[in-house]
């Protein structure tokens, strides 16, 4: 018998959402049942009821497991949005009771991991009642987390275009070219773009914010971006490779504070450098703003730039910008 949509109570629907989410996450009925604490037949029956109700298959049954159809993805997207609203409701109720302000899931691109822990510590010192969690990933992973409602706020160098967002600047993000101290250009001054383009670059993966900025910087050097350099998967790997003499790199100045202070890396004096970008706080524009999100956003706007590694020598003739950074 097909159950009418109007007769499905809210607790039953939430149970169905959890079931479909578990199947998508784990790919198999047996695995989903184990996570949910149900028997495989019970999960199968629940899934069948949903598919009968909507007269659509939510999964393709394959030899590799359960693969969500377009209907399945739409179903779980709604589930994620409902979970988000329920979490927001809990936070608001707790704020009214004065129990706590809530929770916050912060996502940062890998370049921001060099200052994000200090920033979090500063925020949590002021707001110890907020439960805060940190997720670090590359740009694509962070954007995907925003898409899936897995994080509330992201810190990144360029706002995502793949999802509707509101973005706010909280500080400078200077990009520089680095080399080992014994590099022939280490003591050179006003190195031209054409000269630096002759060097061997170590670069991040396609889609990386720093790589895109390097491509833009070298775009007017004929043929240069056709063979940009050797790809490496992380800033740490790039820094180690530069120190080993394998090439030079275009990188966020905020990732190399320790190495430049210790004299293991030098910033090359290239005309047009540093490239002055900005750090953004990004949240979905269709995401209801919780009290915790609003509190963290206010903290970023007031004090975020204070936690960025300082590179005063990059802007020797300027004071802090309007975002408050002396980077």
CSV table of N, CA and C in Angstrom, one decimal, residues 11 30 34 50 66-67 84 131 136 154 179 183 198 215 238 241 286 292 305 307:
chain,number,residue,atom,x,y,z
A,11,UNK,N,8.6,12.7,12.6
A,11,UNK,CA,9.6,11.8,13.1
A,11,UNK,C,9.9,10.6,12.1
A,30,UNK,N,23.8,-3.0,4.2
A,30,UNK,CA,24.3,-3.7,5.4
A,30,UNK,C,25.1,-2.7,6.2
A,34,UNK,N,24.1,-1.1,10.0
A,34,UNK,CA,25.0,-1.1,11.1
A,34,UNK,C,25.2,0.2,11.8
A,50,UNK,N,9.8,4.9,0.8
A,50,UNK,CA,10.1,6.2,0.3
A,50,UNK,C,10.0,6.2,-1.3
A,66,UNK,N,25.2,0.8,-3.7
A,66,UNK,CA,24.1,1.6,-4.0
A,66,UNK,C,24.6,3.0,-4.5
A,67,UNK,N,24.2,3.4,-5.7
A,67,UNK,CA,24.6,4.7,-6.2
A,67,UNK,C,23.4,5.6,-6.3
A,84,UNK,N,20.3,21.1,9.2
A,84,UNK,CA,20.9,22.5,9.5
A,84,UNK,C,19.9,23.4,10.3
A,131,UNK,N,31.0,25.6,21.0
A,131,UNK,CA,31.6,24.4,20.6
A,131,UNK,C,32.1,24.6,19.2
A,136,UNK,N,40.1,21.2,7.6
A,136,UNK,CA,41.1,21.7,6.7
A,136,UNK,C,41.0,20.9,5.4
A,154,UNK,N,33.6,29.3,5.9
A,154,UNK,CA,34.8,28.9,5.3
A,154,UNK,C,35.7,30.2,5.3
A,179,UNK,N,62.6,31.5,-2.8
A,179,UNK,CA,63.7,30.7,-3.3
A,179,UNK,C,64.6,30.3,-2.1
A,183,UNK,N,70.1,31.0,-3.8
A,183,UNK,CA,69.6,31.1,-5.2
A,183,UNK,C,70.3,32.3,-5.8
A,198,UNK,N,61.7,32.8,-16.4
A,198,UNK,CA,62.7,31.8,-16.9
A,198,UNK,C,63.0,30.7,-15.9
A,215,UNK,N,49.1,32.0,-12.7
A,215,UNK,CA,48.7,32.0,-14.1
A,215,UNK,C,48.4,33.4,-14.6
A,238,UNK,N,56.0,21.9,-1.2
A,238,UNK,CA,56.6,22.9,-2.0
A,238,UNK,C,57.7,23.6,-1.2
A,241,UNK,N,60.7,21.4,-1.0
A,241,UNK,CA,61.4,21.2,-2.3
A,241,UNK,C,62.1,22.5,-2.7
A,286,UNK,N,22.1,31.2,1.5
A,286,UNK,CA,20.8,30.6,1.8
A,286,UNK,C,20.9,29.8,3.1
A,292,UNK,N,26.1,31.6,16.9
A,292,UNK,CA,27.5,31.3,16.9
A,292,UNK,C,28.2,31.8,15.6
A,305,UNK,N,42.4,40.0,11.4
A,305,UNK,CA,43.7,40.4,10.8
A,305,UNK,C,44.8,40.3,11.8
A,307,UNK,N,45.5,38.0,13.7
A,307,UNK,CA,46.1,36.6,13.8
A,307,UNK,C,46.8,36.2,12.5
